[in-house]
Amino acid sequence: MAARRTRPRPRPPAALADEADDEFWGPEYPPVARSLLTSAVACFAKKGFEATTTRDIGTGAGLSTAALYVHFSSKEDALFAIMRIGHQRALEALGPPALRNDADRDPVTAVSDLVRGLVSWHARHPTVARVCQYELSALTPEHYREIAAVRKGITDVFRFAVSRGLAAGLFDADDVNRVVRVILSTGVDLVRWYRLDGIDSPEVLGEVYVKLALRMLGVR
């Protein structure tokens, strides 16, 4: 009898190997589903959500067109999974909840750590983050509301730290919402141009953005 052949495990696109590995997606999904999500990220980043087909996603994972529907109810459902996990990972990069909500923590240290976490995470996962930022309009209203709540949570963490710094006289800013919006926008915008094989590591970039954020807040 001929030896039984096992189907090789699908491999994620090489460009995303360091961005969206099994650890990134977590244990919620089986290996095949994780490969499909990684392929979907690559396809959405390259072609956009609307132009991407289920065939594109399946082919990128080394699977059939129908493979997506075994694990996700639709292409949008796969996008929602990417958005949900991506935004949750970004929130986790800001530190544990107890630290993020510590009202006694030094505001300068708090803002520095938040910016460092936000920027370095987006630099480590630029393709995933780009999809998370640019494909929000493709979500269903229900899914959009869920992601918007996480995004608001991220904004609130920054607003809390900046507000405490202003109250303590450590920061100089006319409007909390405006300065937080600028800090977040600047930190997220790097996904347009940053490459993991560039001259600056995510850690180096994080430190650069910390200095910029503190200068915006009047810290010298």
PDB file of C-alpha atoms in Angstrom:
ATOM      1  CA  MET A   1       0.000   0.000   0.000  1.00  0.00           C
ATOM      2  CA  ALA A   2       1.302   3.439  -0.878  1.00  0.00           C
ATOM      3  CA  ALA A   3       2.172   5.685   2.019  1.00  0.00           C
ATOM      4  CA  ARG A   4      -0.597   8.082   2.917  1.00  0.00           C
ATOM      5  CA  ARG A   5       0.194  11.641   1.963  1.00  0.00           C
ATOM      6  CA  THR A   6      -0.757  14.464   4.250  1.00  0.00           C
ATOM      7  CA  ARG A   7      -1.668  17.823   2.827  1.00  0.00           C
ATOM      8  CA  PRO A   8       1.035  20.410   3.610  1.00  0.00           C
ATOM      9  CA  ARG A   9      -0.040  23.132   5.962  1.00  0.00           C
ATOM     10  CA  PRO A  10      -0.781  26.379   4.105  1.00  0.00           C
ATOM     11  CA  ARG A  11       1.901  28.999   4.485  1.00  0.00           C
ATOM     12  CA  PRO A  12       1.159  32.680   4.961  1.00  0.00           C
ATOM     13  CA  PRO A  13       2.560  35.180   2.451  1.00  0.00           C
ATOM     14  CA  ALA A  14       6.248  35.694   3.170  1.00  0.00           C
ATOM     15  CA  ALA A  15       5.879  39.475   3.525  1.00  0.00           C
ATOM     16  CA  LEU A  16       3.518  38.953   6.448  1.00  0.00           C
ATOM     17  CA  ALA A  17       5.400  36.142   8.178  1.00  0.00           C
ATOM     18  CA  ASP A  18       6.681  38.415  10.935  1.00  0.00           C
ATOM     19  CA  GLU A  19       3.510  40.503  11.162  1.00  0.00           C
ATOM     20  CA  ALA A  20       0.676  38.020  11.459  1.00  0.00           C
ATOM     21  CA  ASP A  21       1.910  34.695  12.728  1.00  0.00           C
ATOM     22  CA  ASP A  22      -0.061  32.125  14.706  1.00  0.00           C
ATOM     23  CA  GLU A  23       0.657  33.965  17.945  1.00  0.00           C
ATOM     24  CA  PHE A  24      -0.806  37.164  16.512  1.00  0.00           C
ATOM     25  CA  TRP A  25      -4.135  35.568  15.628  1.00  0.00           C
ATOM     26  CA  GLY A  26      -4.230  33.600  18.858  1.00  0.00           C
ATOM     27  CA  PRO A  27      -5.858  30.235  19.635  1.00  0.00           C
ATOM     28  CA  GLU A  28      -9.361  31.344  18.648  1.00  0.00           C
ATOM     29  CA  TYR A  29      -8.922  30.076  15.085  1.00  0.00           C
ATOM     30  CA  PRO A  30      -7.462  26.787  13.790  1.00  0.00           C
ATOM     31  CA  PRO A  31      -4.313  26.849  11.618  1.00  0.00           C
ATOM     32  CA  VAL A  32      -6.160  26.908   8.282  1.00  0.00           C
ATOM     33  CA  ALA A  33      -8.333  29.834   9.374  1.00  0.00           C
ATOM     34  CA  ARG A  34      -5.241  31.722  10.533  1.00  0.00           C
ATOM     35  CA  SER A  35      -3.632  31.176   7.136  1.00  0.00           C
ATOM     36  CA  LEU A  36      -6.776  32.512   5.469  1.00  0.00           C
ATOM     37  CA  LEU A  37      -6.734  35.610   7.668  1.00  0.00           C
ATOM     38  CA  THR A  38      -3.084  36.252   6.861  1.00  0.00           C
ATOM     39  CA  SER A  39      -3.810  35.850   3.161  1.00  0.00           C
ATOM     40  CA  ALA A  40      -6.814  38.175   3.471  1.00  0.00           C
ATOM     41  CA  VAL A  41      -4.634  40.842   5.080  1.00  0.00           C
ATOM     42  CA  ALA A  42      -2.166  40.666   2.191  1.00  0.00           C
ATOM     43  CA  CYS A  43      -4.965  40.812  -0.392  1.00  0.00           C
ATOM     44  CA  PHE A  44      -6.865  43.660   1.268  1.00  0.00           C
ATOM     45  CA  ALA A  45      -3.664  45.675   1.663  1.00  0.00           C
ATOM     46  CA  LYS A  46      -2.698  45.165  -1.980  1.00  0.00           C
ATOM     47  CA  LYS A  47      -6.047  45.350  -3.788  1.00  0.00           C
ATOM     48  CA  GLY A  48      -8.492  46.787  -1.280  1.00  0.00           C
ATOM     49  CA  PHE A  49     -11.467  44.992   0.238  1.00  0.00           C
ATOM     50  CA  GLU A  50     -13.887  45.509  -2.652  1.00  0.00           C
ATOM     51  CA  ALA A  51     -11.475  44.347  -5.355  1.00  0.00           C
ATOM     52  CA  THR A  52     -10.357  41.258  -3.436  1.00  0.00           C
ATOM     53  CA  THR A  53     -12.157  38.013  -4.256  1.00  0.00           C
ATOM     54  CA  THR A  54     -12.559  34.894  -2.164  1.00  0.00           C
ATOM     55  CA  ARG A  55     -10.472  33.174  -4.822  1.00  0.00           C
ATOM     56  CA  ASP A  56      -7.638  35.629  -4.127  1.00  0.00           C
ATOM     57  CA  ILE A  57      -7.779  34.833  -0.420  1.00  0.00           C
ATOM     58  CA  GLY A  58      -7.963  31.081  -0.918  1.00  0.00           C
ATOM     59  CA  THR A  59      -5.156  31.065  -3.466  1.00  0.00           C
ATOM     60  CA  GLY A  60      -2.945  33.143  -1.172  1.00  0.00           C
ATOM     61  CA  ALA A  61      -3.368  30.512   1.530  1.00  0.00           C
ATOM     62  CA  GLY A  62      -2.820  27.624  -0.880  1.00  0.00           C
ATOM     63  CA  LEU A  63      -6.479  26.594  -0.633  1.00  0.00           C
ATOM     64  CA  SER A  64      -9.592  26.492  -2.757  1.00  0.00           C
ATOM     65  CA  THR A  65     -11.998  29.375  -3.303  1.00  0.00           C
ATOM     66  CA  ALA A  66     -14.566  27.753  -1.028  1.00  0.00           C
ATOM     67  CA  ALA A  67     -12.124  27.345   1.874  1.00  0.00           C
ATOM     68  CA  LEU A  68     -12.978  30.772   3.271  1.00  0.00           C
ATOM     69  CA  TYR A  69     -16.597  29.792   3.864  1.00  0.00           C
ATOM     70  CA  VAL A  70     -15.613  26.847   6.032  1.00  0.00           C
ATOM     71  CA  HIS A  71     -14.341  29.269   8.678  1.00  0.00           C
ATOM     72  CA  PHE A  72     -16.044  32.601   7.914  1.00  0.00           C
ATOM     73  CA  SER A  73     -19.573  33.408   6.822  1.00  0.00           C
ATOM     74  CA  SER A  74     -18.408  35.975   4.275  1.00  0.00           C
ATOM     75  CA  LYS A  75     -15.487  38.055   3.078  1.00  0.00           C
ATOM     76  CA  GLU A  76     -16.696  40.829   5.379  1.00  0.00           C
ATOM     77  CA  ASP A  77     -16.713  38.415   8.305  1.00  0.00           C
ATOM     78  CA  ALA A  78     -13.025  37.705   7.663  1.00  0.00           C
ATOM     79  CA  LEU A  79     -12.342  41.447   7.523  1.00  0.00           C
ATOM     80  CA  PHE A  80     -14.163  41.889  10.817  1.00  0.00           C
ATOM     81  CA  ALA A  81     -12.003  39.183  12.411  1.00  0.00           C
ATOM     82  CA  ILE A  82      -8.887  41.013  11.207  1.00  0.00           C
ATOM     83  CA  MET A  83     -10.222  44.334  12.491  1.00  0.00           C
ATOM     84  CA  ARG A  84     -11.292  42.924  15.845  1.00  0.00           C
ATOM     85  CA  ILE A  85      -8.022  41.141  16.570  1.00  0.00           C
ATOM     86  CA  GLY A  86      -5.876  43.939  15.150  1.00  0.00           C
ATOM     87  CA  HIS A  87      -7.532  46.651  17.220  1.00  0.00           C
ATOM     88  CA  GLN A  88      -7.457  44.505  20.339  1.00  0.00           C
ATOM     89  CA  ARG A  89      -3.730  43.868  19.862  1.00  0.00           C
ATOM     90  CA  ALA A  90      -3.170  47.616  19.446  1.00  0.00           C
ATOM     91  CA  LEU A  91      -5.028  48.290  22.697  1.00  0.00           C
ATOM     92  CA  GLU A  92      -3.019  45.608  24.499  1.00  0.00           C
ATOM     93  CA  ALA A  93       0.193  47.253  23.259  1.00  0.00           C
ATOM     94  CA  LEU A  94      -0.648  50.263  25.440  1.00  0.00           C
ATOM     95  CA  GLY A  95      -0.094  48.184  28.562  1.00  0.00           C
ATOM     96  CA  PRO A  96      -2.263  46.261  31.033  1.00  0.00           C
ATOM     97  CA  PRO A  97      -5.580  47.885  32.077  1.00  0.00           C
ATOM     98  CA  ALA A  98      -4.403  48.555  35.632  1.00  0.00           C
ATOM     99  CA  LEU A  99      -1.439  50.545  34.314  1.00  0.00           C
ATOM    100  CA  ARG A 100      -3.451  52.404  31.670  1.00  0.00           C
ATOM    101  CA  ASN A 101      -6.011  53.479  34.273  1.00  0.00           C
ATOM    102  CA  ASP A 102      -3.591  54.339  37.086  1.00  0.00           C
ATOM    103  CA  ALA A 103      -4.553  57.853  38.208  1.00  0.00           C
ATOM    104  CA  ASP A 104      -1.427  58.155  40.372  1.00  0.00           C
ATOM    105  CA  ARG A 105       1.056  57.421  37.616  1.00  0.00           C
ATOM    106  CA  ASP A 106       3.364  60.182  36.404  1.00  0.00           C
ATOM    107  CA  PRO A 107       1.611  61.672  33.328  1.00  0.00           C
ATOM    108  CA  VAL A 108       4.845  62.211  31.398  1.00  0.00           C
ATOM    109  CA  THR A 109       5.812  58.575  31.870  1.00  0.00           C
ATOM    110  CA  ALA A 110       2.277  57.471  31.044  1.00  0.00           C
ATOM    111  CA  VAL A 111       2.112  59.408  27.773  1.00  0.00           C
ATOM    112  CA  SER A 112       5.619  58.279  26.823  1.00  0.00           C
ATOM    113  CA  ASP A 113       4.734  54.625  27.341  1.00  0.00           C
ATOM    114  CA  LEU A 114       1.439  54.985  25.469  1.00  0.00           C
ATOM    115  CA  VAL A 115       3.049  56.609  22.432  1.00  0.00           C
ATOM    116  CA  ARG A 116       5.898  54.100  22.497  1.00  0.00           C
ATOM    117  CA  GLY A 117       3.435  51.212  22.604  1.00  0.00           C
ATOM    118  CA  LEU A 118       1.159  52.605  19.899  1.00  0.00           C
ATOM    119  CA  VAL A 119       3.929  53.475  17.455  1.00  0.00           C
ATOM    120  CA  SER A 120       6.038  50.355  17.920  1.00  0.00           C
ATOM    121  CA  TRP A 121       2.971  48.116  17.507  1.00  0.00           C
ATOM    122  CA  HIS A 122       1.926  49.806  14.262  1.00  0.00           C
ATOM    123  CA  ALA A 123       5.524  49.629  13.027  1.00  0.00           C
ATOM    124  CA  ARG A 124       5.718  45.904  13.814  1.00  0.00           C
ATOM    125  CA  HIS A 125       2.421  45.214  12.058  1.00  0.00           C
ATOM    126  CA  PRO A 126       2.184  47.862   9.301  1.00  0.00           C
ATOM    127  CA  THR A 127       0.218  45.755   6.813  1.00  0.00           C
ATOM    128  CA  VAL A 128      -2.332  44.533   9.338  1.00  0.00           C
ATOM    129  CA  ALA A 129      -2.630  48.043  10.766  1.00  0.00           C
ATOM    130  CA  ARG A 130      -3.084  49.535   7.293  1.00  0.00           C
ATOM    131  CA  VAL A 131      -6.052  47.262   6.662  1.00  0.00           C
ATOM    132  CA  CYS A 132      -7.453  48.126  10.095  1.00  0.00           C
ATOM    133  CA  GLN A 133      -7.232  51.843   9.346  1.00  0.00           C
ATOM    134  CA  TYR A 134      -8.299  51.977   5.702  1.00  0.00           C
ATOM    135  CA  GLU A 135     -11.049  49.373   5.360  1.00  0.00           C
ATOM    136  CA  LEU A 136     -13.396  50.445   8.164  1.00  0.00           C
ATOM    137  CA  SER A 137     -16.073  51.561   5.703  1.00  0.00           C
ATOM    138  CA  ALA A 138     -16.389  47.988   4.381  1.00  0.00           C
ATOM    139  CA  LEU A 139     -17.725  46.710   7.714  1.00  0.00           C
ATOM    140  CA  THR A 140     -21.413  46.196   8.381  1.00  0.00           C
ATOM    141  CA  PRO A 141     -22.956  48.817  10.707  1.00  0.00           C
ATOM    142  CA  GLU A 142     -23.008  46.329  13.584  1.00  0.00           C
ATOM    143  CA  HIS A 143     -19.390  45.323  13.110  1.00  0.00           C
ATOM    144  CA  TYR A 144     -18.355  48.949  12.659  1.00  0.00           C
ATOM    145  CA  ARG A 145     -19.911  49.898  15.996  1.00  0.00           C
ATOM    146  CA  GLU A 146     -17.967  47.148  17.752  1.00  0.00           C
ATOM    147  CA  ILE A 147     -14.654  48.270  16.259  1.00  0.00           C
ATOM    148  CA  ALA A 148     -15.470  51.934  16.901  1.00  0.00           C
ATOM    149  CA  ALA A 149     -15.913  51.114  20.591  1.00  0.00           C
ATOM    150  CA  VAL A 150     -12.375  49.683  20.756  1.00  0.00           C
ATOM    151  CA  ARG A 151     -10.996  52.708  18.909  1.00  0.00           C
ATOM    152  CA  LYS A 152     -12.743  54.984  21.390  1.00  0.00           C
ATOM    153  CA  GLY A 153     -11.172  52.958  24.193  1.00  0.00           C
ATOM    154  CA  ILE A 154      -7.719  53.654  22.757  1.00  0.00           C
ATOM    155  CA  THR A 155      -8.499  57.360  22.445  1.00  0.00           C
ATOM    156  CA  ASP A 156      -9.834  57.484  26.001  1.00  0.00           C
ATOM    157  CA  VAL A 157      -6.603  56.007  27.372  1.00  0.00           C
ATOM    158  CA  PHE A 158      -4.591  58.804  25.755  1.00  0.00           C
ATOM    159  CA  ARG A 159      -7.105  61.449  26.768  1.00  0.00           C
ATOM    160  CA  PHE A 160      -6.930  60.274  30.382  1.00  0.00           C
ATOM    161  CA  ALA A 161      -3.135  60.549  30.517  1.00  0.00           C
ATOM    162  CA  VAL A 162      -3.000  63.935  28.769  1.00  0.00           C
ATOM    163  CA  SER A 163      -5.790  65.375  30.929  1.00  0.00           C
ATOM    164  CA  ARG A 164      -3.939  64.407  34.094  1.00  0.00           C
ATOM    165  CA  GLY A 165      -0.773  66.037  32.799  1.00  0.00           C
ATOM    166  CA  LEU A 166      -2.627  69.260  32.043  1.00  0.00           C
ATOM    167  CA  ALA A 167      -4.277  69.271  35.464  1.00  0.00           C
ATOM    168  CA  ALA A 168      -0.870  68.821  37.106  1.00  0.00           C
ATOM    169  CA  GLY A 169       0.637  71.680  35.104  1.00  0.00           C
ATOM    170  CA  LEU A 170       3.080  69.352  33.345  1.00  0.00           C
ATOM    171  CA  PHE A 171       1.667  69.824  29.845  1.00  0.00           C
ATOM    172  CA  ASP A 172       0.834  72.919  27.828  1.00  0.00           C
ATOM    173  CA  ALA A 173      -2.032  72.363  25.393  1.00  0.00           C
ATOM    174  CA  ASP A 174      -5.133  74.389  24.535  1.00  0.00           C
ATOM    175  CA  ASP A 175      -7.425  71.457  23.844  1.00  0.00           C
ATOM    176  CA  VAL A 176      -7.108  67.860  25.060  1.00  0.00           C
ATOM    177  CA  ASN A 177      -9.136  66.363  22.219  1.00  0.00           C
ATOM    178  CA  ARG A 178      -7.150  68.137  19.527  1.00  0.00           C
ATOM    179  CA  VAL A 179      -3.729  67.242  20.854  1.00  0.00           C
ATOM    180  CA  VAL A 180      -4.747  63.612  21.431  1.00  0.00           C
ATOM    181  CA  ARG A 181      -6.128  63.460  17.905  1.00  0.00           C
ATOM    182  CA  VAL A 182      -2.824  64.739  16.513  1.00  0.00           C
ATOM    183  CA  ILE A 183      -0.751  62.303  18.586  1.00  0.00           C
ATOM    184  CA  LEU A 184      -2.879  59.335  17.516  1.00  0.00           C
ATOM    185  CA  SER A 185      -3.040  60.402  13.866  1.00  0.00           C
ATOM    186  CA  THR A 186       0.722  60.848  13.694  1.00  0.00           C
ATOM    187  CA  GLY A 187       1.373  57.501  15.328  1.00  0.00           C
ATOM    188  CA  VAL A 188      -1.006  55.638  13.056  1.00  0.00           C
ATOM    189  CA  ASP A 189      -0.056  57.386   9.801  1.00  0.00           C
ATOM    190  CA  LEU A 190       3.288  55.568   9.675  1.00  0.00           C
ATOM    191  CA  VAL A 191       1.511  52.490   8.282  1.00  0.00           C
ATOM    192  CA  ARG A 192       1.409  54.285   4.905  1.00  0.00           C
ATOM    193  CA  TRP A 193       5.156  54.261   4.473  1.00  0.00           C
ATOM    194  CA  TYR A 194       6.906  52.176   7.131  1.00  0.00           C
ATOM    195  CA  ARG A 195       8.675  48.964   6.168  1.00  0.00           C
ATOM    196  CA  LEU A 196      10.059  46.411   8.602  1.00  0.00           C
ATOM    197  CA  ASP A 197      13.245  46.189   6.532  1.00  0.00           C
ATOM    198  CA  GLY A 198      13.793  49.957   6.689  1.00  0.00           C
ATOM    199  CA  ILE A 199      16.530  51.786   8.570  1.00  0.00           C
ATOM    200  CA  ASP A 200      14.502  52.386  11.750  1.00  0.00           C
ATOM    201  CA  SER A 201      13.378  49.527  13.954  1.00  0.00           C
ATOM    202  CA  PRO A 202       9.932  49.719  15.600  1.00  0.00           C
ATOM    203  CA  GLU A 203      11.675  50.450  18.905  1.00  0.00           C
ATOM    204  CA  VAL A 204      13.736  53.318  17.476  1.00  0.00           C
ATOM    205  CA  LEU A 205      10.682  54.776  15.772  1.00  0.00           C
ATOM    206  CA  GLY A 206       8.772  54.558  19.037  1.00  0.00           C
ATOM    207  CA  GLU A 207      11.382  56.668  20.822  1.00  0.00           C
ATOM    208  CA  VAL A 208      11.362  59.265  18.036  1.00  0.00           C
ATOM    209  CA  TYR A 209       7.607  59.636  18.296  1.00  0.00           C
ATOM    210  CA  VAL A 210       7.742  59.874  22.090  1.00  0.00           C
ATOM    211  CA  LYS A 211       9.990  62.934  21.777  1.00  0.00           C
ATOM    212  CA  LEU A 212       7.661  64.489  19.197  1.00  0.00           C
ATOM    213  CA  ALA A 213       4.577  63.895  21.351  1.00  0.00           C
ATOM    214  CA  LEU A 214       6.179  65.389  24.454  1.00  0.00           C
ATOM    215  CA  ARG A 215       7.245  68.455  22.490  1.00  0.00           C
ATOM    216  CA  MET A 216       3.665  68.881  21.273  1.00  0.00           C
ATOM    217  CA  LEU A 217       2.626  68.825  24.922  1.00  0.00           C
ATOM    218  CA  GLY A 218       5.180  71.468  25.855  1.00  0.00           C
ATOM    219  CA  VAL A 219       7.551  69.146  27.709  1.00  0.00           C
ATOM    220  CA  ARG A 220      11.196  70.065  27.290  1.00  0.00           C
TER     221      ARG A 220
END
